[in-house]
Short mmCIF file of C-alpha atoms and ligand atoms in Angstrom, two decimals:
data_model
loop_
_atom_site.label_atom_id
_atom_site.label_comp_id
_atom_site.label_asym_id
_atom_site.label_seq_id
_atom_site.Cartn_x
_atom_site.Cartn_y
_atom_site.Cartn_z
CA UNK A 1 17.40 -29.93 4.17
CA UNK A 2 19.56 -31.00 1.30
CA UNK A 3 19.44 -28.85 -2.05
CA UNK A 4 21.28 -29.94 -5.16
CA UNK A 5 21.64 -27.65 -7.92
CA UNK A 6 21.94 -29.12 -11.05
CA UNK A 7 22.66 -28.44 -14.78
CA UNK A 8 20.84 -31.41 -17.50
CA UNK A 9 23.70 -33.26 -19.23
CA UNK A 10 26.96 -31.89 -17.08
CA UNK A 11 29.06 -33.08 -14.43
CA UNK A 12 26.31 -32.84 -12.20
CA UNK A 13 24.14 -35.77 -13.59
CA UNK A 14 26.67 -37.96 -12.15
CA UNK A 15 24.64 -37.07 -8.85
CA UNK A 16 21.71 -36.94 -10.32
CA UNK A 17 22.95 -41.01 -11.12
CA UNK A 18 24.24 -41.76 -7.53
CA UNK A 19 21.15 -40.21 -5.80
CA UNK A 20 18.91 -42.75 -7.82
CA UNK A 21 21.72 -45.45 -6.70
CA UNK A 22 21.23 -44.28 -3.42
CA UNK A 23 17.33 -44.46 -3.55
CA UNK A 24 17.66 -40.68 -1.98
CA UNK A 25 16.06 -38.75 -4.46
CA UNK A 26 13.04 -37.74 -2.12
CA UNK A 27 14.89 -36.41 0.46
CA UNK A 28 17.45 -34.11 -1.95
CA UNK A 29 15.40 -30.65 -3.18
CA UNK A 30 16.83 -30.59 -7.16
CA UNK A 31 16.81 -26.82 -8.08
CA UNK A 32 18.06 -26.91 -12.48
CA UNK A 33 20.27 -24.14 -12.91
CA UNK A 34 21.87 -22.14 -16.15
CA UNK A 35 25.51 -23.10 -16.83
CA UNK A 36 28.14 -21.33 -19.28
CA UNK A 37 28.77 -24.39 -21.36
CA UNK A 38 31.85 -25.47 -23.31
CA UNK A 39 30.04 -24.07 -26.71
CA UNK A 40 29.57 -21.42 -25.12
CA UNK A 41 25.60 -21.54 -24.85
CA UNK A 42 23.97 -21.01 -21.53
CA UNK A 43 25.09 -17.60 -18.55
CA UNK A 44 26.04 -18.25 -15.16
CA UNK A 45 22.81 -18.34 -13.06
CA UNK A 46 22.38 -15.56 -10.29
CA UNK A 47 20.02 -18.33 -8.24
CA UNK A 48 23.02 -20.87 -8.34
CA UNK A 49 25.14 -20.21 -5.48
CA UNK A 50 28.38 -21.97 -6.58
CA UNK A 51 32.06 -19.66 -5.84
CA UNK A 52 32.24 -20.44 -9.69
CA UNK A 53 28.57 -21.04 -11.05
CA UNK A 54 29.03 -24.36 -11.56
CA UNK A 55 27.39 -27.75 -11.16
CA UNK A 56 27.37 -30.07 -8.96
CA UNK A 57 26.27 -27.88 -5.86
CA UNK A 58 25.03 -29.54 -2.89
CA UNK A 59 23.44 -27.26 0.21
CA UNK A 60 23.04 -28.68 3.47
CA UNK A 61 21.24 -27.14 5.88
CA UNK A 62 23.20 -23.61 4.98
CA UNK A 63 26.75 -25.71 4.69
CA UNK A 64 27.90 -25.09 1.10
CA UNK A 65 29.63 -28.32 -0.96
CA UNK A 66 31.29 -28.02 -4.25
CA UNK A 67 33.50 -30.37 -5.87
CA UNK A 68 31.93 -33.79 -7.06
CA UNK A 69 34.50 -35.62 -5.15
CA UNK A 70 33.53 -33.70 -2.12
CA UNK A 71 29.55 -34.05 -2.91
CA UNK A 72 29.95 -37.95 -3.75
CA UNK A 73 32.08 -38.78 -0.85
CA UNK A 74 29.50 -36.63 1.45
CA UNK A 75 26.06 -38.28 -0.13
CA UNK A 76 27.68 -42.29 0.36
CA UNK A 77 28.34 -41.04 3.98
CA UNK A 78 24.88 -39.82 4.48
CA UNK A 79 23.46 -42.40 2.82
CA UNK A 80 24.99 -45.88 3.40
CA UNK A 81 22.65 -48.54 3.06
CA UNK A 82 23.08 -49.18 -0.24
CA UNK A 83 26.71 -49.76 0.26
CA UNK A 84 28.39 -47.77 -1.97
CA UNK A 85 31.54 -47.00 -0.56
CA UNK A 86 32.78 -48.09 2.28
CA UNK A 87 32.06 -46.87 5.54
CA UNK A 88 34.94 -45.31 7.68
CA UNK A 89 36.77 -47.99 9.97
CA UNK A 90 36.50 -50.35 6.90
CA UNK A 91 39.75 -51.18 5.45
CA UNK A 92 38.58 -50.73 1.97
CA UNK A 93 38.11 -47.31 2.38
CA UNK A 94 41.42 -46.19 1.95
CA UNK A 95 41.47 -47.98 -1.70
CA UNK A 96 38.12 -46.04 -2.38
CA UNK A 97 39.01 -42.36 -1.07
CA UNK A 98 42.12 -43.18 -3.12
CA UNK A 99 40.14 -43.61 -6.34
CA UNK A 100 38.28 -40.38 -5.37
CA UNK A 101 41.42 -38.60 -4.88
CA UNK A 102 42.80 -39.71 -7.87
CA UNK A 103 40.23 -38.72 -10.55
CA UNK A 104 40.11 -35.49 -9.07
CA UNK A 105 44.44 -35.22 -9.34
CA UNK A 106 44.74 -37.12 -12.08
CA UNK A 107 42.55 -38.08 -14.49
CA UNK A 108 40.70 -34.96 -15.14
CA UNK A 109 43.96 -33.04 -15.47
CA UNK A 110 45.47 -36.21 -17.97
CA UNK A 111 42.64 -35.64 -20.08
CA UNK A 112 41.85 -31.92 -20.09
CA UNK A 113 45.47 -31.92 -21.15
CA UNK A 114 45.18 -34.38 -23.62
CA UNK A 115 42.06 -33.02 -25.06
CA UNK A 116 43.85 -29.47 -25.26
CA UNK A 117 46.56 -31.29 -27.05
CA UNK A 118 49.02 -29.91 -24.53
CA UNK A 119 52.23 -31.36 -23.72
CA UNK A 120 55.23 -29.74 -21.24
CA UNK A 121 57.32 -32.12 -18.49
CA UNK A 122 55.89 -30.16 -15.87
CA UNK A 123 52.61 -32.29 -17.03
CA UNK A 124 54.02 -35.50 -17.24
CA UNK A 125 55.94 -35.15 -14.04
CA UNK A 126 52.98 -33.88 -11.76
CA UNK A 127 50.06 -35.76 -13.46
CA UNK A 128 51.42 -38.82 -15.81
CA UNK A 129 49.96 -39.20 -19.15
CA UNK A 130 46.95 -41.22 -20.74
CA UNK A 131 49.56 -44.38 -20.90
CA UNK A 132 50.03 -44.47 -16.99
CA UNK A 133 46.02 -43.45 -16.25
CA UNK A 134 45.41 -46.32 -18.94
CA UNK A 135 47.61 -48.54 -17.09
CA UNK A 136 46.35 -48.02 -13.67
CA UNK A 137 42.72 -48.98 -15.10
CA UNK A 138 43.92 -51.73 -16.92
CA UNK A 139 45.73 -53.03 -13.66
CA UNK A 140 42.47 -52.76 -11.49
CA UNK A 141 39.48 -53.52 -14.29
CA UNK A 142 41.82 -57.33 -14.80
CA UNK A 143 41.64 -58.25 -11.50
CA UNK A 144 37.87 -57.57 -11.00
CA UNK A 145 35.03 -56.13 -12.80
CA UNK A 146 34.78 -53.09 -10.61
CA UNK A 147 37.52 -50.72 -9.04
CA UNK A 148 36.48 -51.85 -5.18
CA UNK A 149 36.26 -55.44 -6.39
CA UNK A 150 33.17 -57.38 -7.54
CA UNK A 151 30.76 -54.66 -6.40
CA UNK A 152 29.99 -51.41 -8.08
CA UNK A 153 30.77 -48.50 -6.09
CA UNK A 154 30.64 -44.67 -6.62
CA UNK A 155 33.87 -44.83 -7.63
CA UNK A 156 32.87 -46.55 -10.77
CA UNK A 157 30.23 -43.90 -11.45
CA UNK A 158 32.44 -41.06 -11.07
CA UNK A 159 35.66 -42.80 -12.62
CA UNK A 160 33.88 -44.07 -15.95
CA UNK A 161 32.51 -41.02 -16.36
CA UNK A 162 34.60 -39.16 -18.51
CA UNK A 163 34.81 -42.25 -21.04
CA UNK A 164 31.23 -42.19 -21.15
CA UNK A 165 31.24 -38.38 -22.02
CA UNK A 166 34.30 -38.00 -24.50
CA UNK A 167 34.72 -42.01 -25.82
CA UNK A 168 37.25 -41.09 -27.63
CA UNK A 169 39.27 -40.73 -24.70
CA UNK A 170 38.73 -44.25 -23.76
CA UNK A 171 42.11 -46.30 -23.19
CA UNK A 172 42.43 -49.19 -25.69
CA UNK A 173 42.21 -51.78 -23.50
CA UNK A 174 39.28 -54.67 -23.28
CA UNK A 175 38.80 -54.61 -19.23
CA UNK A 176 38.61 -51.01 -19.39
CA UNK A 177 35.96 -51.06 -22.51
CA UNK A 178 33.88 -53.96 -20.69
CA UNK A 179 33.96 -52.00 -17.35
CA UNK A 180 32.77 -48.76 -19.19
CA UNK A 181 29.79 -51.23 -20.74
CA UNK A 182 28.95 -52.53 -17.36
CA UNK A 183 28.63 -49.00 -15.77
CA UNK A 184 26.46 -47.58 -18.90
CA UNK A 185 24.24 -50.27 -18.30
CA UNK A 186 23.23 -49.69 -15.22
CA UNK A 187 19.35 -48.48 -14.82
CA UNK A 188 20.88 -45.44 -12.91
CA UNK A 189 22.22 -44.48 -15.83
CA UNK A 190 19.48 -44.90 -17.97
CA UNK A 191 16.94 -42.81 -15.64
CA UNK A 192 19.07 -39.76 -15.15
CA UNK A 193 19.35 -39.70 -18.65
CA UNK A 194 15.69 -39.86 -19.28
CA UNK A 195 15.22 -37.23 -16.30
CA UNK A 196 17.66 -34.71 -18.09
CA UNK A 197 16.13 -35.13 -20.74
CA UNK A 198 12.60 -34.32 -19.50
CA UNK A 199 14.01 -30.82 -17.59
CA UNK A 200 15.77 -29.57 -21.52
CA UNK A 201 12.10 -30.11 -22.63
CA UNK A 202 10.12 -28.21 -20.07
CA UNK A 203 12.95 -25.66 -19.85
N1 GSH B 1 35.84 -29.93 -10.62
C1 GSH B 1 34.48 -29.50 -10.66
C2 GSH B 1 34.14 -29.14 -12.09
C3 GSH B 1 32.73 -28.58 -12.20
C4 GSH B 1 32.45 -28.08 -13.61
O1 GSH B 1 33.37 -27.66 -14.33
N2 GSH B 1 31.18 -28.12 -13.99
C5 GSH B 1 30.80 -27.59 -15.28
C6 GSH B 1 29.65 -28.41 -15.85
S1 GSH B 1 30.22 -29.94 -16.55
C7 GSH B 1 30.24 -26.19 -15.07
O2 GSH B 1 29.46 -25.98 -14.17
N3 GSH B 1 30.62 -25.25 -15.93
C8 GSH B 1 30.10 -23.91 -15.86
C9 GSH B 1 31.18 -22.86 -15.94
O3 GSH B 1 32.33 -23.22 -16.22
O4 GSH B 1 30.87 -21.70 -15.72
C10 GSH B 1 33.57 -30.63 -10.15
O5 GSH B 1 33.81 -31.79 -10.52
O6 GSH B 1 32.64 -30.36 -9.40
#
């Protein structure tokens, strides 16, 4: 039995988007949960039961999974058939775990930081800055439309994210902009859009 809580319009409805991708949602119990959001609307919810209260949760048969990194990489495993990340044993995978790894290490620190307007050489040492994340993107999106290569991935869903989110953190760069495009227009995207939308209405 596989229980996701989830929070409309947060970090969460990035696995709301890769469940559709996965064609899973039937066999993943969605319970919407309260969230203490960044305008500070919305309480902690007592039935949610994240170490922090937050979304994405996933519950598998009693195991507990936080992180999105942790959920994503655990839903593609469960669920490969629709290929989006590579299985273990395939060489790719280390290039896709790495992505992963790095959003979670990098990318949301780089722009948290950023956004905070923040600056100290302990940052730049540990994390980089925008330029390097920029650079990195730029390096990957010129070689092929997707970070794995020709084929979207759940790398691309979690790693164009934040752009989609906060656009004004977007890196100047054509490949990156057109790779941002590419992943917005994907139905996925569309539909857990429309199905957020349709849980702030009955809420
Ligand atoms: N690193 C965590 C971040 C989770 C997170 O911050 N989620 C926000 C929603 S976008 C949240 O639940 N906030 C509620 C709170 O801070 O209490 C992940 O990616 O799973």
């Amino acid at each position: 039995m596989l229980t996701l809580y989830h929070a409309p319009r947060s970090r969460s409805s990035r696995i709301i988007t890769l469940l559709r991708e996965l064609d899973a949602l039937d066999k993943v119990n969605i319970v919407i949960v309260d969230i203490t959001r960044g305008d500070g609307s919305g309480a902690r919810d007592p039935k949610n039961p994240h170490p922090d209260g937050k979304v994405p949760l996933l519950v598998h048969d009693g195991v507990v999974i936080w992180e999105s990194i942790a959920i994503i990489q655990y839903l593609t495993d469960l669920f490969p058939e629709k290929k989006l990340a590579p299985v273990a044993g395939d060489l790719k995978r280390g290039r896709y775990l790495s992505w992963l790894a790095w959003y979670a290490g990098v990318v949301e620190p780089v722009l948290i930081v950023e956004a905070a307007g923040i600056s100290h050489p302990y940052l730049q040492a540990t994390f980089r800055g925008p330029k390097e994340m920029a650079q990195q993107l730029e390096t990957a999106l010129t070689a092929s439309p997707y970070l794995m290569g020709d084929e979207f991935s759940a790398a691309d869903l979690l790693l164009y994210s934040p752009f989609a989110w906060f656009p004004e953190a977007t890196p100047d760069v054509p490949a990156v902009k057109a790779w941002i495009e590419r992943c917005a227009a994907r139905p996925s995207v569309q539909w857990a859009a429309e199905y957020d939308a349709a849980q702030q209405v009955a809420a």
